[in-house]
């Protein structure tokens, strides 16, 4: 393995790469003006056809990095499965597929298919029979398909492992082996991972050919994130500090990271009792509830999400304004990963970390990693707590009909904004998510009552659907 000798250059333009003009044009229409450090370092290697191991966390622009390499390599006219991306969770797979479709929108007829667990197997067989260029999915389900023979990988020339460390942590090693065994040996392999435990080294040695290692240093990555640290004496003070920091930073979207599920639940409950707009996200929740929580946070119906690290994996919110570390993370890499959820690709973000004496050694480790001295700052004065809590601007309405009932976002928007004595303005309608059997629409709270009325009385696809407001 050799390390990339490219000097990282944050200002590098995409046009310095040999990309097809359609892809380049689309990048500028997406507002991607310059490459992020990981893109600048990994793209030349990947485009040259080399195997690459890259340290890529969420927020670094890693998806676009491998997505561009993938699209550049793809031969659209050959309607065969040519590339496959394996992800640890369904949420991440969905996001990756979304980003690839976004990058590919200037090229016609590219078919991306997601294959994840937690969804029925049968329809996936049907989709596979229709064919695809690109597969994105989770190892368990993909393994099932390759074993059953419903997914054939003979034409695969690019394999991407995303968040490889997480896949190993989740016990997917055997599934990965099984899948990789059924891919052509002359393929190109790319591996993205936030951390590099020994297992990753072992795996990379067995599945990759002379890979280039690309590491983006922590100091380079954190540049647009303002970090602040606060010292507390005990857990009571810790909760108080959290309330003060929330009040002093009234923003649309904040994530509070806790180290355990129990703490996640307790902090969420206490904040809720205190009038904050908050939901919890952790692994004990049913997948359906997790999906719903993520969706409500992303559509701005909830201002604060209290989450564990594992549950927050794959959380993709473009405008996450503030990250609060209720405790300092167990290790520095996790800390850097957490705070990287704010200050995404170019915009600036705020990371607030609370610690007690017991965690001082972790602060010491962070100082080494970040190469800076950490000084505790004063907490805001407590009179700020007398002010009203910031409430989310939007509210989510659940509609008991989805793709299977042929409900489309346009139908929902149409029903809401239909002319009449009381139309709702398009600007008051937020994100619309249509799932298999349900759909969710965010509306401005001012328009909630009217929206519920219009959706329950009005018709979509010639029939009416049950609707309900999801109160926080
Ligand atoms: P990721 O690390 O792949 O989760 O990407 C983080 C976010 O940055 C995504 O919302 C991307 O759409 C966005 N992004 C990726 N590359 C760029 C870029 N070069 N310029 C601006 N935004 C980007």
XYZ file of C-alpha atoms and ligand atoms in Angstrom:
495
model
C 0.000 0.000 0.000
C 1.340 3.460 -0.720
C 0.126 6.816 0.480
C -0.996 9.461 -1.964
C 1.653 12.053 -2.579
C -0.798 14.589 -3.953
C -0.647 17.799 -2.042
C -4.154 18.501 -0.855
C -5.510 21.529 -2.597
C -8.802 22.847 -1.344
C -9.224 25.209 -4.217
C -8.943 22.716 -6.975
C -11.639 23.097 -9.604
C -13.513 20.056 -10.909
C -12.553 21.223 -14.386
C -8.950 20.216 -13.663
C -10.151 16.609 -13.919
C -10.793 14.830 -17.127
C -14.544 14.500 -16.624
C -17.156 14.337 -19.374
C -18.614 17.783 -20.070
C -22.155 16.715 -19.025
C -20.929 15.715 -15.587
C -18.950 18.928 -15.199
C -21.858 21.093 -16.228
C -24.167 19.311 -13.846
C -21.706 19.826 -10.977
C -21.809 23.543 -11.401
C -25.610 23.468 -11.595
C -25.564 21.597 -8.257
C -23.460 24.389 -6.814
C -20.385 22.199 -6.358
C -17.803 24.817 -7.204
C -14.602 23.279 -5.969
C -13.509 19.879 -4.795
C -13.511 19.019 -1.113
C -10.122 17.740 0.160
C -11.115 14.097 -0.132
C -12.367 14.645 -3.678
C -9.221 16.502 -4.720
C -7.021 13.728 -3.394
C -8.949 10.639 -4.374
C -10.509 11.491 -7.731
C -7.327 11.521 -9.841
C -6.384 8.091 -8.468
C -9.857 6.630 -8.872
C -10.256 8.018 -12.380
C -6.925 6.444 -13.282
C -8.517 3.099 -12.422
C -6.541 2.477 -9.238
C -7.799 0.789 -6.103
C -8.182 3.382 -3.369
C -8.651 3.308 0.397
C -9.888 6.650 1.618
C -10.694 8.074 4.978
C -14.128 9.399 4.276
C -16.640 10.391 6.834
C -20.124 11.694 6.244
C -19.917 15.329 5.279
C -16.543 15.107 3.574
C -18.049 14.828 0.104
C -17.008 11.165 -0.178
C -20.195 10.118 -1.948
C -19.651 12.556 -4.771
C -15.994 11.465 -4.884
C -16.757 7.813 -5.605
C -19.983 8.712 -7.416
C -18.101 10.732 -10.017
C -15.488 8.033 -10.490
C -18.292 5.531 -10.936
C -20.237 7.596 -13.471
C -17.127 8.376 -15.463
C -16.347 4.681 -15.739
C -19.886 3.573 -16.566
C -20.815 2.610 -20.099
C -24.468 3.580 -20.245
C -25.144 1.725 -23.481
C -24.145 -1.574 -21.874
C -27.204 -2.296 -19.797
C -25.447 -4.550 -17.283
C -24.656 -4.276 -13.600
C -21.257 -2.580 -13.787
C -20.874 -1.081 -10.339
C -22.037 -1.846 -6.838
C -21.864 0.147 -3.606
C -22.206 -1.668 -0.287
C -23.352 0.380 2.712
C -23.924 -0.549 6.369
C -27.477 0.779 6.664
C -30.536 1.298 4.562
C -30.544 5.006 5.364
C -27.028 5.396 4.020
C -27.820 3.296 0.939
C -30.814 5.522 0.199
C -28.700 8.629 0.529
C -25.940 7.259 -1.640
C -28.455 6.317 -4.333
C -29.939 9.802 -4.102
C -26.568 11.501 -4.498
C -25.635 9.265 -7.462
C -28.934 10.080 -9.190
C -28.275 13.762 -8.565
C -24.800 13.522 -10.085
C -26.110 11.437 -12.975
C -29.062 13.580 -13.894
C -27.305 15.054 -16.940
C -26.791 11.595 -18.420
C -29.886 9.854 -19.720
C -31.094 6.391 -18.844
C -28.832 5.523 -15.963
C -30.546 2.967 -13.795
C -29.666 2.840 -10.086
C -31.279 0.079 -8.031
C -31.219 -0.128 -4.229
C -31.339 -3.534 -2.554
C -31.693 -3.358 1.207
C -33.005 -5.473 4.007
C -36.202 -4.517 5.799
C -38.109 -4.365 2.510
C -39.837 -7.260 0.713
C -37.612 -9.554 -1.320
C -40.019 -10.377 -4.134
C -40.317 -6.939 -5.740
C -36.513 -6.680 -5.721
C -36.330 -9.780 -7.911
C -38.706 -8.081 -10.335
C -36.561 -4.947 -10.392
C -33.440 -7.026 -10.973
C -35.113 -8.744 -13.910
C -35.666 -5.318 -15.429
C -31.941 -4.678 -15.140
C -29.742 -1.892 -13.763
C -26.335 -0.277 -14.192
C -25.629 0.431 -10.553
C -26.597 -1.448 -7.376
C -26.581 0.223 -3.980
C -27.446 -1.856 -0.951
C -26.721 -3.491 2.367
C -24.542 -6.626 2.571
C -27.117 -8.961 4.136
C -29.708 -8.527 1.420
C -27.209 -8.443 -1.417
C -25.680 -11.660 -0.153
C -29.124 -13.284 -0.233
C -29.559 -12.206 -3.830
C -26.169 -13.471 -4.966
C -26.681 -16.802 -3.212
C -30.130 -17.253 -4.731
C -28.741 -16.293 -8.098
C -31.144 -13.386 -8.520
C -28.197 -10.981 -8.651
C -25.363 -11.817 -11.047
C -22.177 -9.853 -10.798
C -20.261 -11.200 -13.808
C -20.091 -7.787 -15.475
C -19.127 -5.843 -12.384
C -16.020 -3.732 -12.879
C -16.246 -1.421 -9.885
C -16.956 -2.359 -6.275
C -17.264 0.287 -3.569
C -17.385 -0.355 0.166
C -18.796 2.661 1.967
C -18.318 3.061 5.735
C -16.396 -0.199 5.725
C -15.538 0.063 9.424
C -19.214 0.221 10.301
C -20.027 -2.782 8.115
C -17.420 -4.815 9.976
C -18.676 -3.554 13.337
C -22.152 -4.682 12.402
C -20.901 -8.178 11.681
C -21.100 -8.127 7.908
C -17.651 -9.575 7.274
C -18.858 -13.019 6.196
C -21.504 -11.497 3.937
C -18.902 -9.239 2.344
C -16.613 -12.211 1.698
C -19.432 -14.138 0.130
C -20.381 -11.271 -2.148
C -16.848 -10.364 -3.151
C -16.115 -14.004 -4.003
C -18.717 -13.748 -6.721
C -17.303 -10.636 -8.398
C -14.703 -10.648 -11.187
C -11.137 -10.470 -9.888
C -10.089 -7.786 -12.340
C -12.535 -5.254 -10.930
C -11.542 -1.891 -9.427
C -12.199 -1.694 -5.672
C -12.664 1.437 -3.573
C -12.945 1.384 0.192
C -14.161 4.304 2.299
C -13.940 4.218 6.060
C -14.030 6.779 8.867
C -11.614 4.737 10.971
C -8.969 2.151 10.199
C -9.096 -0.772 12.605
C -6.798 -3.755 11.914
C -9.613 -5.686 10.262
C -9.838 -3.077 7.527
C -6.180 -3.530 6.739
C -6.652 -7.286 6.552
C -9.707 -6.999 4.313
C -8.070 -4.476 2.037
C -5.067 -6.720 1.593
C -7.238 -9.615 0.570
C -9.565 -7.798 -1.810
C -7.548 -4.925 -3.270
C -4.578 -4.589 -5.584
C -1.866 -2.138 -4.561
C -4.336 0.352 -3.156
C -3.481 4.016 -2.696
C -4.219 5.246 0.811
C -5.787 8.662 1.102
C -6.052 10.383 4.439
C -7.437 13.832 4.937
C -5.988 15.243 8.113
C -8.292 16.244 10.928
C -6.931 19.773 11.021
C -7.738 20.232 7.344
C -11.243 18.961 7.832
C -12.333 20.890 10.839
C -11.453 24.321 9.467
C -15.016 25.534 8.960
C -16.358 24.202 12.256
C -16.290 26.433 15.300
C -15.666 24.282 18.320
C -16.468 25.344 21.871
C -15.945 23.387 25.069
C -17.745 23.684 28.434
C -16.771 22.191 31.758
C -19.391 20.877 34.206
C -19.138 19.319 37.668
C -21.762 16.569 37.406
C -24.689 15.236 35.402
C -27.132 17.731 36.810
C -24.944 20.575 35.604
C -24.521 18.773 32.320
C -28.228 18.855 31.608
C -28.422 22.490 32.716
C -25.537 23.343 30.395
C -27.349 21.671 27.523
C -30.465 23.748 28.092
C -28.395 26.933 28.260
C -26.526 26.111 25.065
C -29.763 25.301 23.257
C -31.268 28.599 24.349
C -28.165 30.554 23.364
C -28.118 28.888 19.929
C -31.698 28.936 18.691
C -31.297 27.286 15.296
C -33.478 25.173 13.019
C -31.567 21.911 13.410
C -29.438 20.682 16.319
C -28.220 17.168 17.042
C -27.243 16.208 20.588
C -25.007 13.132 20.742
C -25.223 10.841 23.752
C -23.049 7.825 24.454
C -25.860 5.430 25.444
C -29.447 4.666 24.429
C -30.621 5.175 27.999
C -29.104 8.603 28.194
C -30.518 9.508 24.785
C -33.993 8.675 26.004
C -33.560 10.489 29.327
C -32.143 13.691 27.822
C -34.878 13.744 25.200
C -37.602 13.284 27.799
C -36.239 16.006 30.077
C -35.901 18.473 27.207
C -39.398 17.610 26.045
C -40.763 18.247 29.544
C -39.035 21.587 29.453
C -40.849 22.612 26.263
C -38.193 21.986 23.623
C -39.084 20.585 20.202
C -37.181 17.317 20.416
C -37.179 13.643 19.388
C -34.847 10.746 20.222
C -33.115 8.431 17.770
C -31.522 5.200 18.952
C -31.188 1.560 18.030
C -34.021 0.276 20.232
C -36.595 2.025 18.101
C -38.313 0.111 15.331
C -36.925 0.821 11.884
C -40.222 2.478 10.974
C -40.016 4.886 13.894
C -36.402 5.663 13.116
C -37.290 6.472 9.510
C -40.115 8.677 10.666
C -37.950 10.511 13.180
C -35.211 11.164 10.620
C -37.748 12.385 8.146
C -39.404 14.765 10.622
C -36.048 16.162 11.666
C -34.969 16.611 8.064
C -38.198 18.358 7.086
C -37.807 20.820 9.977
C -40.803 19.689 12.032
C -38.488 18.973 14.941
C -35.676 21.285 15.969
C -33.590 18.949 18.115
C -32.605 15.340 17.679
C -30.984 13.465 20.572
C -29.111 10.506 19.128
C -26.561 7.780 19.670
C -23.652 7.567 17.243
C -24.849 4.370 15.638
C -28.378 5.623 15.074
C -27.133 8.893 13.642
C -25.004 7.118 11.038
C -26.302 7.999 7.660
C -28.056 11.090 8.910
C -27.845 13.456 5.991
C -29.067 16.920 6.718
C -27.518 19.589 4.561
C -28.097 22.340 7.045
C -27.293 20.882 10.429
C -26.509 24.085 12.292
C -25.288 22.899 15.678
C -23.893 19.662 17.092
C -23.806 19.233 20.873
C -21.707 16.530 22.502
C -23.499 15.710 25.742
C -20.360 13.816 26.695
C -17.066 13.802 24.874
C -17.095 10.852 22.482
C -15.265 7.654 23.446
C -12.542 8.334 20.937
C -11.259 11.250 18.931
C -12.239 9.840 15.560
C -15.849 9.564 16.696
C -15.686 13.157 17.905
C -14.444 14.334 14.539
C -17.086 12.311 12.790
C -19.822 13.801 14.991
C -18.835 17.396 14.515
C -18.393 16.807 10.781
C -22.163 16.667 10.522
C -22.215 20.400 10.858
C -20.178 22.649 8.583
C -20.697 20.432 5.574
C -18.781 20.931 2.373
C -18.023 24.591 2.611
C -20.638 26.018 5.002
C -19.715 26.827 8.578
C -20.959 24.977 11.641
C -20.927 25.048 15.426
C -19.862 22.170 17.675
C -20.407 22.468 21.431
C -18.898 19.848 23.739
C -19.604 19.358 27.413
C -17.198 17.521 29.703
C -16.505 16.871 33.365
C -13.242 16.083 35.160
C -13.805 12.395 34.518
C -13.507 13.059 30.790
C -10.461 15.290 30.974
C -8.221 12.598 29.532
C -10.441 12.474 26.444
C -10.067 16.211 26.097
C -6.305 15.654 26.259
C -6.514 13.119 23.440
C -8.599 15.538 21.407
C -6.021 18.271 21.909
C -3.420 15.983 20.359
C -5.673 15.005 17.485
C -6.777 18.555 16.708
C -3.367 19.975 17.474
C -4.785 22.806 19.558
C -5.228 23.721 23.205
C -8.763 23.297 24.468
C -10.011 25.844 26.950
C -13.381 25.641 28.650
C -15.595 28.641 27.966
C -18.182 30.235 30.209
C -21.731 29.000 29.853
C -24.455 31.519 28.995
C -26.116 33.207 31.998
C -29.127 31.323 33.339
C -31.661 34.145 32.877
C -31.779 33.060 29.243
C -33.914 30.097 30.382
C -36.836 32.396 31.093
C -37.271 32.986 27.365
C -39.659 30.902 25.258
C -38.238 27.743 23.635
C -37.679 27.847 19.909
C -40.380 25.869 18.139
C -40.020 24.163 14.790
C -41.427 26.137 11.898
C -42.992 23.175 10.168
C -45.370 20.347 11.119
C -45.562 16.882 9.566
C -48.768 15.361 8.246
C -48.848 11.630 7.631
C -50.986 10.390 4.746
C -52.046 6.727 4.727
C -51.178 6.210 1.088
C -47.871 5.962 -0.759
C -46.199 4.673 -3.897
C -48.237 1.462 -3.849
C -51.393 3.554 -3.995
C -49.768 5.587 -6.772
C -49.608 8.733 -4.653
C -46.981 11.123 -5.954
C -45.502 14.283 -4.453
C -47.307 16.300 -7.130
C -50.693 14.927 -6.037
C -50.070 16.039 -2.461
C -48.811 19.447 -3.474
C -51.773 19.767 -5.828
C -54.299 18.867 -3.132
C -52.780 21.395 -0.744
C -52.451 24.286 -3.142
C -55.661 23.645 -5.114
C -57.353 26.924 -5.863
C -60.504 27.670 -3.924
C -61.583 29.954 -1.171
C -58.645 28.866 0.959
C -55.568 27.808 -0.972
C -52.281 27.113 0.770
C -49.260 28.905 -0.662
C -46.620 26.710 -2.242
C -44.067 28.402 0.004
C -45.850 26.986 3.052
C -45.387 23.432 1.844
C -42.063 21.837 2.740
C -40.498 18.452 2.035
C -42.700 15.682 0.719
C -41.576 12.069 1.254
C -43.529 9.324 -0.432
C -42.781 5.845 0.943
C -44.371 2.537 -0.067
C -47.629 2.796 1.860
C -47.375 6.184 3.506
C -46.486 9.713 2.571
C -45.353 12.624 4.708
C -45.627 16.286 3.980
C -44.248 19.181 5.994
C -46.376 22.306 6.103
C -45.854 25.596 7.828
C -47.520 25.374 11.253
C -49.653 28.402 10.406
C -51.245 26.394 7.610
C -51.566 23.103 9.518
C -55.287 23.182 10.246
C -56.188 24.120 6.730
C -53.794 21.554 5.298
C -55.330 18.755 7.361
C -58.756 19.791 6.203
C -57.769 19.970 2.555
C -55.968 16.645 2.580
C -58.690 14.734 4.417
C -61.578 16.175 2.419
C -59.881 16.466 -0.953
C -59.159 13.541 -3.234
C -55.895 12.191 -4.574
C -55.891 9.624 -7.356
C -59.692 9.675 -7.157
C -59.960 8.656 -3.530
C -59.519 10.075 -0.091
C -56.831 8.986 2.344
C -56.684 9.068 6.127
C -54.367 11.811 7.341
C -53.022 12.771 10.736
C -50.746 15.321 12.271
C -47.644 13.895 13.928
C -47.356 15.977 17.070
C -43.901 16.296 18.610
P -21.118 13.260 1.905
O -19.855 13.397 2.658
O -20.937 12.428 0.700
O -22.233 12.807 2.786
O -21.502 14.719 1.318
C -21.828 15.807 2.117
C -22.648 16.864 1.399
O -21.817 17.723 0.636
C -23.693 16.322 0.446
O -24.908 17.002 0.714
C -23.172 16.669 -0.934
O -24.257 16.925 -1.801
C -22.337 17.899 -0.679
N -21.147 18.024 -1.541
C -20.328 17.034 -1.961
N -19.302 17.519 -2.684
C -19.453 18.857 -2.721
C -18.699 19.916 -3.317
N -17.589 19.686 -3.989
N -19.149 21.166 -3.146
C -20.285 21.405 -2.437
N -21.044 20.457 -1.863
C -20.630 19.189 -1.994
